[in-house]
C-alpha cells in the first residue's frame, strides 16, 4: 500500500517551468505602505486628482479593516509593511510607445514564457497586454483594434487618455470598500489592463493580458476593467507566472467587468503562479477579487478559470445579475498539489427577472493539497423566475489530500429554481493497476482520467488556452513510475 | 440601560444555584459552575458566528425568561392545559414520560413493564436516588456544549429523562417523552440522556408541545450513546406554541457497527433551532438523518446537522425537506465530515425545499469536508416550487386546485414520513402538513409512495 | 356536444406572444369520433390543451361551447368533472402519489360533482381491476407513483385506463399513438373502441394515419396554419398517408391569402 501511494505521489509531482528570474533595473518604491507611498505611486503615474483621492479613500478605509479569516486556508501572517508596492522596469521614457521601445530583456522574458509580444509572431487573433511586476509593458494590436473603436491599453494609459471612462466605471462593480484585499488593491494598484468595446462591436480577436511577477518582495496589485457597451462582445484571456522564491509573495488583483444591454463578456484565466516547492515553501498568495456586473437586460458574463498555481488561491469570480434575462456562468478547474491550498468558487447574485446562472466546478486534490469550493447563489426577492444549476465535482488523488464543498444557497423568491449537486471520486490504485494490466501506462491512465474529469470546463476555453491548460495539467501530473 | 441575556441568566444562576437538582452533589455543582462560566464567556450566539449567520437570536437578548429551580415553585403549572395537551398528543403503545414546564409529572406519565436491564425515568429523580449512575450519564462532552445555549442548559437543567439499556436489551414500544409548556415567560432546560449497551435497541420520541400563543423558551440538550451494534432511533417532534422559542442540541456518539436514525419534524415555534450531530467514532457505523420543516406565518426554522465520519466503513444517509409558506424562513446546514483515514465511507445527503409563497425564504448549505480519498460522497440541494405540469395534470383529472396542491405537498413529504414506523404518529404528522387532501380517502400515507 | 367557433389562440412565450390557432371551427356530436390530423406545428396539441384548460394559452377570439355552455370560463377541474378527458401526449410523472390514489380521488371528485355517492373501496377496486384487464396492465402499476418510471407504452395505457375508469362524455386523445409499438397500439385501440358509445364523443389528435387503422373515425379534419383546412370521411386519412400534408398546407395558405381583406 505504502509503495503504491508513493507511486501516485511520483505521478503527480512536477517542476515549475516558469521559475526563472529576469535581472532588470527597476524603479521601486520603498517597502511598506503609507499615504506617502500612495502619493508616490499616483505621482509616478501622473494621475489626475480624482484617482489620488480614490486611492487615499481606499487606504484610509483599509486601515479600519482586518484580514478575513473565514476561508479554509492557512497561512502565516502577512507583513504588509514588508511588501514593495511599486516596482517598474526602468525605462528611458515614461512608458514604451511601441514595441521597439520595450527593453529587449523584457521581450526575451516573455518569449521564454511562451508569450511572444512581437505582433508578427502572435497567433492570429490574440492581442496581448503584458504586465511585468506592477506595470504594463506592451500592448499589441492597439491600432487595429482602435479602428473598431475598441480601447485596449494599460490601465495607466486609460487614466491618461480616457479618464471619463475610468471615472465612470472604476469601482462601480468592486467598490473600494469591498473587502480587505480589494481595498488594499484600490489604494496601491499600479497598473493592469483596460478594455472598452463600443456599442454593437464584436471584438474580432481574443484580448489577452499576461501577468508576470519578477522582482523580489513585490506584491502585484493590478487592476483590470472591461466594459462591453450595448450589444458588444469580447473574449478576454488572462495568464500569469512568477519566479520561484522561498518567500511568499502577495498577488491581490481586482477585475471588474461591466456588461451593458445585450453585451457579452467571456473572461478566461489560466493561473499558473509559482505554487511553492514540494515541501510547501514559497509560492504566491493569490487573493483576487473578480466580479462582473450584468448591468442591463439580456447581458451575459462568463468566467472560465483553470487554477493550477499559487501556494494559496482565494478567489470567487462572481456575477451580479441585475439586468432582466441576464446570464452568468462560472466554469472552473482547480488543481492543488503538494501543500497548495485553493479556496475558490463563485457568487451568483440574482437581482433581475428571468436571470440564469450555471456553475460548474471541478476540483482536483493531490499530495497534501486542499481544495475547497465555496459558492453563493443568492436569489433576491426581485428575481422572479431565476434559475441556477450548480455542479461541483472533486477528484482525490491520494489519501492525504482534502476536498471541501461549501455551497451557500439563499432564496427569497418562490418562483426561483435552484439546484446544486456535488460528488466526490478518486483515482484508485486498483484503477491504475487495471489500466496497466491492459497495457496502458499508469501515467497515461491518470492523465486520461483527469482530462476526462475536466473536459466540460476545457471546452469553454478558447482553443489556444485549452491546449495550454491541458498541457499544464499534464505537466502537473507528469512523473516516472517506479 | 436594560440588562442583556448574559447578565440576566448569570443573575438567575447565582440566585438559584443552591436549589437546582443535585445541589448537594459537589461533582454536579462543578459541572454546573463550569457550564455557567462557559456561558459567561460565550453569551448567546450572534449572526457574526458562521453557524448562526442566518439565525438571529436578538429576540432572546430582549426577551428574558424566568427560571424556576425547585419543586415547590413548580406547583404553579396549569394542570388543565397540561391535560389538554396530553390528550392531544398522547400516542398508543408507548412508554410515556410527561414533563410539564420542564419538570417530570408522574401523574400524567405511564410506563408499562420493561425488560430486565432497561431503565427509564426522570433525571432529577435519578440524581436524587442514585447519584453514582447519574454521574456516569451526565459525564459531559464540552464539545457538544460549545455554544452559549447548550452551556445554559448544562448550568440550569432541572429535569429531563434518562433511558439506560444494558447490553442486548431491546425495548419494543417507543419511549414517548412529552414536554408540555404551559406558562408564559418561562425558560425550561430539559436534558435527555440515552445510553444503550452493546446490541441494545430503543426508539425515543422526543416531543415538544406548547399551548396557544404562549411565549416561552425551551432550551434542550439530548445526549445519545449508542453502544457497539446498538440500534437507536430518535424522533423529534417539535410542536411548540406559535410564539415559543425552541433551541435544541442532539448529540450522538456511535460505537462500532451501531445504527442511529434521527428524524426531526419541526412545525411549531416562532424561532426554532436544532443542532443534530452524530459522530461515527468506530468502524462500520450507519447513520440516517431525516427531517421535515414546515413553516408558515413568520416562523423561522433552522436545522444544523453534522455527520462526522471519524473511522472507516461508515455509511450515512441524510434527507431533509422543507415546506415554506407565507413569510416563513428556513435554514438548513448539513455538514458531512470524512476524517483522515475514514476510508470506504459512503455518505449521501440531500436537501429539498418547496417555496409556497413569495415571502418565504430558504438558506441552505450542504457542506462536505473530505480528508480521505477512498470515499463515496455526494450531496444535492434544490429550491423550487410545486410543479406546474403536475398541478395541471391533477386538475385535468378533476382535482380542484387546493386539493392538487395539498396532494403534491404530501407527496413531497412522503419519503420523510414513510420511515416513521409508529402508524399513529405517522398519521398525526401527516395531518400537520399544509394543504388539504381529497376527502374520505382513508389513511393517506399507506397509499403514498416514496419518491425514488 | 362540442362546438368551436372561430377560435383564435396565442401562446405566451414570456417575451413574445405567438398566434397558433387562427379561426378554427369544429363541431363534434355525441356518439361521433373525429380525427384531427396535421403536420407538426399546425396547432393540434394547442387545441387539445385549450380544451383541457391549460395555462399559458390565451384565447383572443372565438368561443367553445360544450353541451351548449361556455367552456372557456371553467377551471380545468370543472371541465374534467363535467366529463371532458384529455389523454396527454406527455403524461407527467408525479412521485409520491400512487396511481390508484389519483384514480380514486379523480373518480370521487367527478361523482360528487354529479351528486352521486362516492364508491366504497371494494366497488372501486373491482371497477379498476376490470379496466386493468381491458388495458392488459399489470396490477402492480396501480401501486406505483403516477407514471413514475413507466415506459412510454405504460404511460399511454395508463392514460386510457384513467379514461376507462372516469368514463368521460368527451375524450380528447392527444397523440396517444406516438411512441407505441404495434402490440401496445392494438391494446390502446381496443380500450378506446370499447369506450365508443352513442353518448360519448371522441377527438383523436394524431400525426399519422396508423391509429385510424384501428379506430375508425367518423370524420377526419386536417389542421394547417391554425385552422381546419380540409374535412372529410375516413378515406381522407388514407389520402393524406399517400400524398403527405404539403398540398393541404399550400391550399390553406391560398385560402388565408384570399381571406385577407
mmCIF file of N, CA and C in Angstrom, chain B residues 321 387-404 406-415 436-452, chain C residues 49 52-55 75-78 80-81 84-88 91-102 104-109 112 118 143-148 158-159 162 166:
data_model
loop_
_atom_site.group_PDB
_atom_site.id
_atom_site.type_symbol
_atom_site.label_atom_id
_atom_site.label_comp_id
_atom_site.label_asym_id
_atom_site.label_seq_id
_atom_site.Cartn_x
_atom_site.Cartn_y
_atom_site.Cartn_z
ATOM 1 N N UNK B 321 -36.228 17.872 4.153
ATOM 2 C CA UNK B 321 -37.136 18.574 3.256
ATOM 3 C C UNK B 321 -37.819 19.710 3.990
ATOM 4 N N UNK B 387 -44.683 21.828 -8.988
ATOM 5 C CA UNK B 387 -44.519 21.697 -10.423
ATOM 6 C C UNK B 387 -45.829 22.018 -11.151
ATOM 7 N N UNK B 388 -45.766 22.983 -12.047
ATOM 8 C CA UNK B 388 -46.979 23.449 -12.726
ATOM 9 C C UNK B 388 -47.604 22.349 -13.581
ATOM 10 N N UNK B 389 -46.770 21.528 -14.240
ATOM 11 C CA UNK B 389 -47.302 20.453 -15.081
ATOM 12 C C UNK B 389 -48.055 19.423 -14.240
ATOM 13 N N UNK B 390 -47.493 19.133 -13.075
ATOM 14 C CA UNK B 390 -48.161 18.148 -12.209
ATOM 15 C C UNK B 390 -49.480 18.702 -11.689
ATOM 16 N N UNK B 391 -49.461 19.982 -11.301
ATOM 17 C CA UNK B 391 -50.705 20.593 -10.832
ATOM 18 C C UNK B 391 -51.774 20.524 -11.912
ATOM 19 N N UNK B 392 -51.371 20.850 -13.136
ATOM 20 C CA UNK B 392 -52.343 20.850 -14.223
ATOM 21 C C UNK B 392 -52.874 19.449 -14.478
ATOM 22 N N UNK B 393 -51.985 18.482 -14.439
ATOM 23 C CA UNK B 393 -52.385 17.093 -14.701
ATOM 24 C C UNK B 393 -53.452 16.656 -13.694
ATOM 25 N N UNK B 394 -53.195 16.981 -12.411
ATOM 26 C CA UNK B 394 -54.151 16.577 -11.376
ATOM 27 C C UNK B 394 -55.489 17.295 -11.566
ATOM 28 N N UNK B 395 -55.423 18.556 -11.933
ATOM 29 C CA UNK B 395 -56.678 19.299 -12.142
ATOM 30 C C UNK B 395 -57.412 18.772 -13.360
ATOM 31 N N UNK B 396 -56.651 18.380 -14.383
ATOM 32 C CA UNK B 396 -57.288 17.842 -15.582
ATOM 33 C C UNK B 396 -57.949 16.498 -15.296
ATOM 34 N N UNK B 397 -57.612 15.914 -14.139
ATOM 35 C CA UNK B 397 -58.296 14.685 -13.742
ATOM 36 C C UNK B 397 -59.418 14.969 -12.763
ATOM 37 N N UNK B 398 -59.680 16.245 -12.504
ATOM 38 C CA UNK B 398 -60.850 16.583 -11.707
ATOM 39 C C UNK B 398 -60.572 17.035 -10.285
ATOM 40 N N UNK B 399 -59.309 17.054 -9.855
ATOM 41 C CA UNK B 399 -58.998 17.527 -8.504
ATOM 42 C C UNK B 399 -58.941 19.052 -8.508
ATOM 43 N N UNK B 400 -59.575 19.684 -7.519
ATOM 44 C CA UNK B 400 -59.529 21.140 -7.531
ATOM 45 C C UNK B 400 -58.120 21.616 -7.166
ATOM 46 N N UNK B 401 -57.866 22.894 -7.422
ATOM 47 C CA UNK B 401 -56.508 23.413 -7.301
ATOM 48 C C UNK B 401 -55.954 23.212 -5.891
ATOM 49 N N UNK B 402 -56.778 23.470 -4.868
ATOM 50 C CA UNK B 402 -56.296 23.357 -3.491
ATOM 51 C C UNK B 402 -55.943 21.911 -3.168
ATOM 52 N N UNK B 403 -56.784 20.987 -3.615
ATOM 53 C CA UNK B 403 -56.513 19.576 -3.349
ATOM 54 C C UNK B 403 -55.277 19.112 -4.102
ATOM 55 N N UNK B 404 -55.157 19.565 -5.340
ATOM 56 C CA UNK B 404 -53.990 19.180 -6.136
ATOM 57 C C UNK B 404 -52.714 19.667 -5.447
ATOM 58 N N UNK B 406 -52.374 20.320 -2.202
ATOM 59 C CA UNK B 406 -52.227 19.548 -0.973
ATOM 60 C C UNK B 406 -51.630 18.181 -1.255
ATOM 61 N N UNK B 407 -52.111 17.564 -2.311
ATOM 62 C CA UNK B 407 -51.628 16.228 -2.657
ATOM 63 C C UNK B 407 -50.144 16.265 -3.017
ATOM 64 N N UNK B 408 -49.763 17.290 -3.777
ATOM 65 C CA UNK B 408 -48.347 17.382 -4.165
ATOM 66 C C UNK B 408 -47.456 17.704 -2.963
ATOM 67 N N UNK B 409 -47.984 18.479 -2.028
ATOM 68 C CA UNK B 409 -47.193 18.773 -0.816
ATOM 69 C C UNK B 409 -47.014 17.490 -0.003
ATOM 70 N N UNK B 410 -48.079 16.728 0.146
ATOM 71 C CA UNK B 410 -47.968 15.474 0.888
ATOM 72 C C UNK B 410 -47.034 14.499 0.172
ATOM 73 N N UNK B 411 -47.129 14.496 -1.140
ATOM 74 C CA UNK B 411 -46.258 13.592 -1.899
ATOM 75 C C UNK B 411 -44.794 13.989 -1.707
ATOM 76 N N UNK B 412 -44.560 15.309 -1.659
ATOM 77 C CA UNK B 412 -43.203 15.825 -1.451
ATOM 78 C C UNK B 412 -42.641 15.326 -0.112
ATOM 79 N N UNK B 413 -43.499 15.314 0.903
ATOM 80 C CA UNK B 413 -43.043 14.964 2.247
ATOM 81 C C UNK B 413 -43.055 13.454 2.493
ATOM 82 N N UNK B 414 -43.628 12.709 1.552
ATOM 83 C CA UNK B 414 -43.902 11.287 1.810
ATOM 84 C C UNK B 414 -42.654 10.508 2.211
ATOM 85 N N UNK B 415 -41.542 10.769 1.542
ATOM 86 C CA UNK B 415 -40.398 9.907 1.832
ATOM 87 C C UNK B 415 -39.702 10.256 3.146
ATOM 88 N N UNK B 436 -54.980 20.711 1.894
ATOM 89 C CA UNK B 436 -55.983 19.694 2.136
ATOM 90 C C UNK B 436 -55.812 18.532 1.176
ATOM 91 N N UNK B 437 -56.373 17.393 1.573
ATOM 92 C CA UNK B 437 -56.352 16.207 0.727
ATOM 93 C C UNK B 437 -57.781 15.888 0.329
ATOM 94 N N UNK B 438 -57.946 15.063 -0.701
ATOM 95 C CA UNK B 438 -59.307 14.657 -1.056
ATOM 96 C C UNK B 438 -59.989 14.057 0.175
ATOM 97 N N UNK B 439 -61.262 14.326 0.304
ATOM 98 C CA UNK B 439 -61.975 13.836 1.480
ATOM 99 C C UNK B 439 -62.138 12.322 1.436
ATOM 100 N N UNK B 440 -62.325 11.757 2.614
ATOM 101 C CA UNK B 440 -62.668 10.345 2.751
ATOM 102 C C UNK B 440 -61.722 9.431 1.993
ATOM 103 N N UNK B 441 -60.470 9.744 2.029
ATOM 104 C CA UNK B 441 -59.543 8.881 1.309
ATOM 105 C C UNK B 441 -58.883 7.886 2.251
ATOM 106 N N UNK B 442 -59.308 7.895 3.509
ATOM 107 C CA UNK B 442 -58.699 6.963 4.450
ATOM 108 C C UNK B 442 -57.299 7.414 4.800
ATOM 109 N N UNK B 443 -56.589 6.538 5.460
ATOM 110 C CA UNK B 443 -55.240 6.912 5.862
ATOM 111 C C UNK B 443 -54.389 7.108 4.621
ATOM 112 N N UNK B 444 -53.755 8.220 4.582
ATOM 113 C CA UNK B 444 -53.094 8.613 3.343
ATOM 114 C C UNK B 444 -51.770 7.916 3.106
ATOM 115 N N UNK B 445 -50.969 7.861 4.131
ATOM 116 C CA UNK B 445 -49.563 7.603 3.831
ATOM 117 C C UNK B 445 -49.318 6.190 3.325
ATOM 118 N N UNK B 446 -50.226 5.259 3.627
ATOM 119 C CA UNK B 446 -50.005 3.923 3.086
ATOM 120 C C UNK B 446 -50.221 3.934 1.582
ATOM 121 N N UNK B 447 -50.904 4.952 1.095
ATOM 122 C CA UNK B 447 -51.138 4.999 -0.339
ATOM 123 C C UNK B 447 -50.182 5.962 -1.029
ATOM 124 N N UNK B 448 -49.379 6.624 -0.234
ATOM 125 C CA UNK B 448 -48.354 7.474 -0.827
ATOM 126 C C UNK B 448 -47.071 6.675 -0.920
ATOM 127 N N UNK B 449 -46.325 6.976 -1.878
ATOM 128 C CA UNK B 449 -45.157 6.154 -2.132
ATOM 129 C C UNK B 449 -43.899 6.969 -1.987
ATOM 130 N N UNK B 450 -42.829 6.295 -1.702
ATOM 131 C CA UNK B 450 -41.554 7.011 -1.638
ATOM 132 C C UNK B 450 -41.176 7.565 -3.001
ATOM 133 N N UNK B 451 -40.599 8.727 -3.005
ATOM 134 C CA UNK B 451 -40.051 9.216 -4.265
ATOM 135 C C UNK B 451 -38.745 8.466 -4.503
ATOM 136 N N UNK B 452 -38.517 8.126 -5.709
ATOM 137 C CA UNK B 452 -37.304 7.337 -5.966
ATOM 138 C C UNK B 452 -36.138 8.261 -6.223
ATOM 139 N N UNK C 49 -54.880 21.224 -25.572
ATOM 140 C CA UNK C 49 -54.598 21.889 -24.293
ATOM 141 C C UNK C 49 -55.634 22.958 -23.971
ATOM 142 N N UNK C 52 -58.633 21.430 -22.555
ATOM 143 C CA UNK C 52 -58.456 20.934 -21.187
ATOM 144 C C UNK C 52 -58.229 22.070 -20.196
ATOM 145 N N UNK C 53 -57.942 23.285 -20.701
ATOM 146 C CA UNK C 53 -57.825 24.442 -19.798
ATOM 147 C C UNK C 53 -56.439 24.688 -19.264
ATOM 148 N N UNK C 54 -55.451 24.380 -20.040
ATOM 149 C CA UNK C 54 -54.085 24.583 -19.570
ATOM 150 C C UNK C 54 -53.712 26.057 -19.587
ATOM 151 N N UNK C 55 -52.918 26.469 -18.586
ATOM 152 C CA UNK C 55 -52.466 27.859 -18.528
ATOM 153 C C UNK C 55 -51.425 28.134 -19.614
ATOM 154 N N UNK C 75 -62.538 26.337 -14.843
ATOM 155 C CA UNK C 75 -61.199 25.841 -14.500
ATOM 156 C C UNK C 75 -61.063 24.383 -14.937
ATOM 157 N N UNK C 76 -59.829 23.927 -15.094
ATOM 158 C CA UNK C 76 -59.596 22.587 -15.641
ATOM 159 C C UNK C 76 -60.341 21.497 -14.878
ATOM 160 N N UNK C 77 -60.398 21.615 -13.521
ATOM 161 C CA UNK C 77 -61.012 20.522 -12.777
ATOM 162 C C UNK C 77 -62.518 20.450 -13.014
ATOM 163 N N UNK C 78 -63.148 21.615 -13.243
ATOM 164 C CA UNK C 78 -64.586 21.588 -13.504
ATOM 165 C C UNK C 78 -64.857 20.958 -14.873
ATOM 166 N N UNK C 80 -63.061 18.674 -16.209
ATOM 167 C CA UNK C 80 -62.882 17.234 -16.026
ATOM 168 C C UNK C 80 -64.126 16.634 -15.383
ATOM 169 N N UNK C 81 -64.658 17.311 -14.371
ATOM 170 C CA UNK C 81 -65.821 16.762 -13.661
ATOM 171 C C UNK C 81 -67.070 16.795 -14.526
ATOM 172 N N UNK C 84 -65.048 16.074 -19.491
ATOM 173 C CA UNK C 84 -64.027 16.201 -20.536
ATOM 174 C C UNK C 84 -62.750 15.515 -20.059
ATOM 175 N N UNK C 85 -62.191 14.699 -20.886
ATOM 176 C CA UNK C 85 -60.976 13.986 -20.513
ATOM 177 C C UNK C 85 -59.911 14.181 -21.584
ATOM 178 N N UNK C 86 -58.731 14.606 -21.172
ATOM 179 C CA UNK C 86 -57.612 14.717 -22.105
ATOM 180 C C UNK C 86 -56.585 13.640 -21.783
ATOM 181 N N UNK C 87 -56.337 12.778 -22.746
ATOM 182 C CA UNK C 87 -55.214 11.845 -22.605
ATOM 183 C C UNK C 87 -53.987 12.592 -23.117
ATOM 184 N N UNK C 88 -53.048 12.836 -22.206
ATOM 185 C CA UNK C 88 -51.919 13.707 -22.523
ATOM 186 C C UNK C 88 -50.929 13.045 -23.486
ATOM 187 N N UNK C 91 -47.636 12.359 -20.567
ATOM 188 C CA UNK C 91 -48.165 12.310 -19.194
ATOM 189 C C UNK C 91 -47.045 12.569 -18.191
ATOM 190 N N UNK C 92 -47.321 13.466 -17.257
ATOM 191 C CA UNK C 92 -46.275 13.891 -16.320
ATOM 192 C C UNK C 92 -46.102 12.847 -15.221
ATOM 193 N N UNK C 93 -44.894 12.738 -14.714
ATOM 194 C CA UNK C 93 -44.643 11.828 -13.600
ATOM 195 C C UNK C 93 -44.920 12.556 -12.282
ATOM 196 N N UNK C 94 -45.583 11.899 -11.351
ATOM 197 C CA UNK C 94 -45.855 12.529 -10.051
ATOM 198 C C UNK C 94 -45.339 11.627 -8.940
ATOM 199 N N UNK C 95 -44.092 11.815 -8.550
ATOM 200 C CA UNK C 95 -43.530 10.972 -7.492
ATOM 201 C C UNK C 95 -44.312 11.159 -6.194
ATOM 202 N N UNK C 96 -44.468 10.094 -5.461
ATOM 203 C CA UNK C 96 -45.102 10.202 -4.153
ATOM 204 C C UNK C 96 -46.603 9.996 -4.168
ATOM 205 N N UNK C 97 -47.242 10.091 -5.340
ATOM 206 C CA UNK C 97 -48.698 9.895 -5.407
ATOM 207 C C UNK C 97 -48.976 8.587 -6.130
ATOM 208 N N UNK C 98 -49.616 7.641 -5.429
ATOM 209 C CA UNK C 98 -49.889 6.338 -6.045
ATOM 210 C C UNK C 98 -50.934 6.490 -7.140
ATOM 211 N N UNK C 99 -50.743 5.710 -8.159
ATOM 212 C CA UNK C 99 -51.667 5.698 -9.286
ATOM 213 C C UNK C 99 -53.105 5.479 -8.834
ATOM 214 N N UNK C 100 -53.290 4.503 -7.940
ATOM 215 C CA UNK C 100 -54.648 4.151 -7.517
ATOM 216 C C UNK C 100 -55.252 5.273 -6.681
ATOM 217 N N UNK C 101 -54.401 5.966 -5.973
ATOM 218 C CA UNK C 101 -54.871 7.083 -5.149
ATOM 219 C C UNK C 101 -55.443 8.177 -6.028
ATOM 220 N N UNK C 102 -54.715 8.480 -7.091
ATOM 221 C CA UNK C 102 -55.196 9.514 -8.015
ATOM 222 C C UNK C 102 -56.501 9.075 -8.680
ATOM 223 N N UNK C 104 -58.802 7.119 -7.594
ATOM 224 C CA UNK C 104 -59.915 7.177 -6.652
ATOM 225 C C UNK C 104 -60.324 8.622 -6.389
ATOM 226 N N UNK C 105 -59.325 9.464 -6.191
ATOM 227 C CA UNK C 105 -59.621 10.878 -5.927
ATOM 228 C C UNK C 105 -60.336 11.503 -7.128
ATOM 229 N N UNK C 106 -59.874 11.154 -8.321
ATOM 230 C CA UNK C 106 -60.460 11.732 -9.535
ATOM 231 C C UNK C 106 -61.898 11.244 -9.722
ATOM 232 N N UNK C 107 -62.094 9.940 -9.539
ATOM 233 C CA UNK C 107 -63.427 9.378 -9.746
ATOM 234 C C UNK C 107 -64.405 9.949 -8.715
ATOM 235 N N UNK C 108 -63.986 10.011 -7.458
ATOM 236 C CA UNK C 108 -64.883 10.530 -6.423
ATOM 237 C C UNK C 108 -65.185 12.008 -6.625
ATOM 238 N N UNK C 109 -64.195 12.757 -7.109
ATOM 239 C CA UNK C 109 -64.435 14.186 -7.368
ATOM 240 C C UNK C 109 -65.538 14.342 -8.422
ATOM 241 N N UNK C 112 -69.012 13.132 -7.000
ATOM 242 C CA UNK C 112 -69.540 14.120 -6.075
ATOM 243 C C UNK C 112 -70.135 15.295 -6.844
ATOM 244 N N UNK C 118 -70.046 8.485 -3.339
ATOM 245 C CA UNK C 118 -68.693 8.046 -3.655
ATOM 246 C C UNK C 118 -68.618 6.536 -3.558
ATOM 247 N N UNK C 143 -50.054 0.530 -7.831
ATOM 248 C CA UNK C 143 -49.472 0.904 -6.547
ATOM 249 C C UNK C 143 -48.150 1.642 -6.715
ATOM 250 N N UNK C 144 -47.818 1.915 -7.953
ATOM 251 C CA UNK C 144 -46.628 2.733 -8.187
ATOM 252 C C UNK C 144 -47.032 4.190 -8.334
ATOM 253 N N UNK C 145 -46.046 5.076 -8.176
ATOM 254 C CA UNK C 145 -46.345 6.503 -8.306
ATOM 255 C C UNK C 145 -46.780 6.800 -9.735
ATOM 256 N N UNK C 146 -47.681 7.768 -9.864
ATOM 257 C CA UNK C 146 -48.275 8.099 -11.155
ATOM 258 C C UNK C 146 -47.200 8.290 -12.227
ATOM 259 N N UNK C 147 -47.196 7.395 -13.177
ATOM 260 C CA UNK C 147 -46.315 7.462 -14.362
ATOM 261 C C UNK C 147 -44.822 7.408 -14.056
ATOM 262 N N UNK C 148 -44.470 7.331 -12.791
ATOM 263 C CA UNK C 148 -43.045 7.406 -12.470
ATOM 264 C C UNK C 148 -42.345 6.113 -12.856
ATOM 265 N N UNK C 158 -51.801 3.852 -19.311
ATOM 266 C CA UNK C 158 -52.292 4.393 -18.049
ATOM 267 C C UNK C 158 -53.288 5.526 -18.296
ATOM 268 N N UNK C 159 -53.033 6.323 -19.322
ATOM 269 C CA UNK C 159 -53.964 7.388 -19.673
ATOM 270 C C UNK C 159 -55.322 6.798 -20.058
ATOM 271 N N UNK C 162 -57.210 5.496 -17.112
ATOM 272 C CA UNK C 162 -57.898 6.574 -16.397
ATOM 273 C C UNK C 162 -59.185 6.945 -17.118
ATOM 274 N N UNK C 166 -62.896 6.811 -15.576
ATOM 275 C CA UNK C 166 -63.635 8.066 -15.388
ATOM 276 C C UNK C 166 -64.838 8.188 -16.322
#
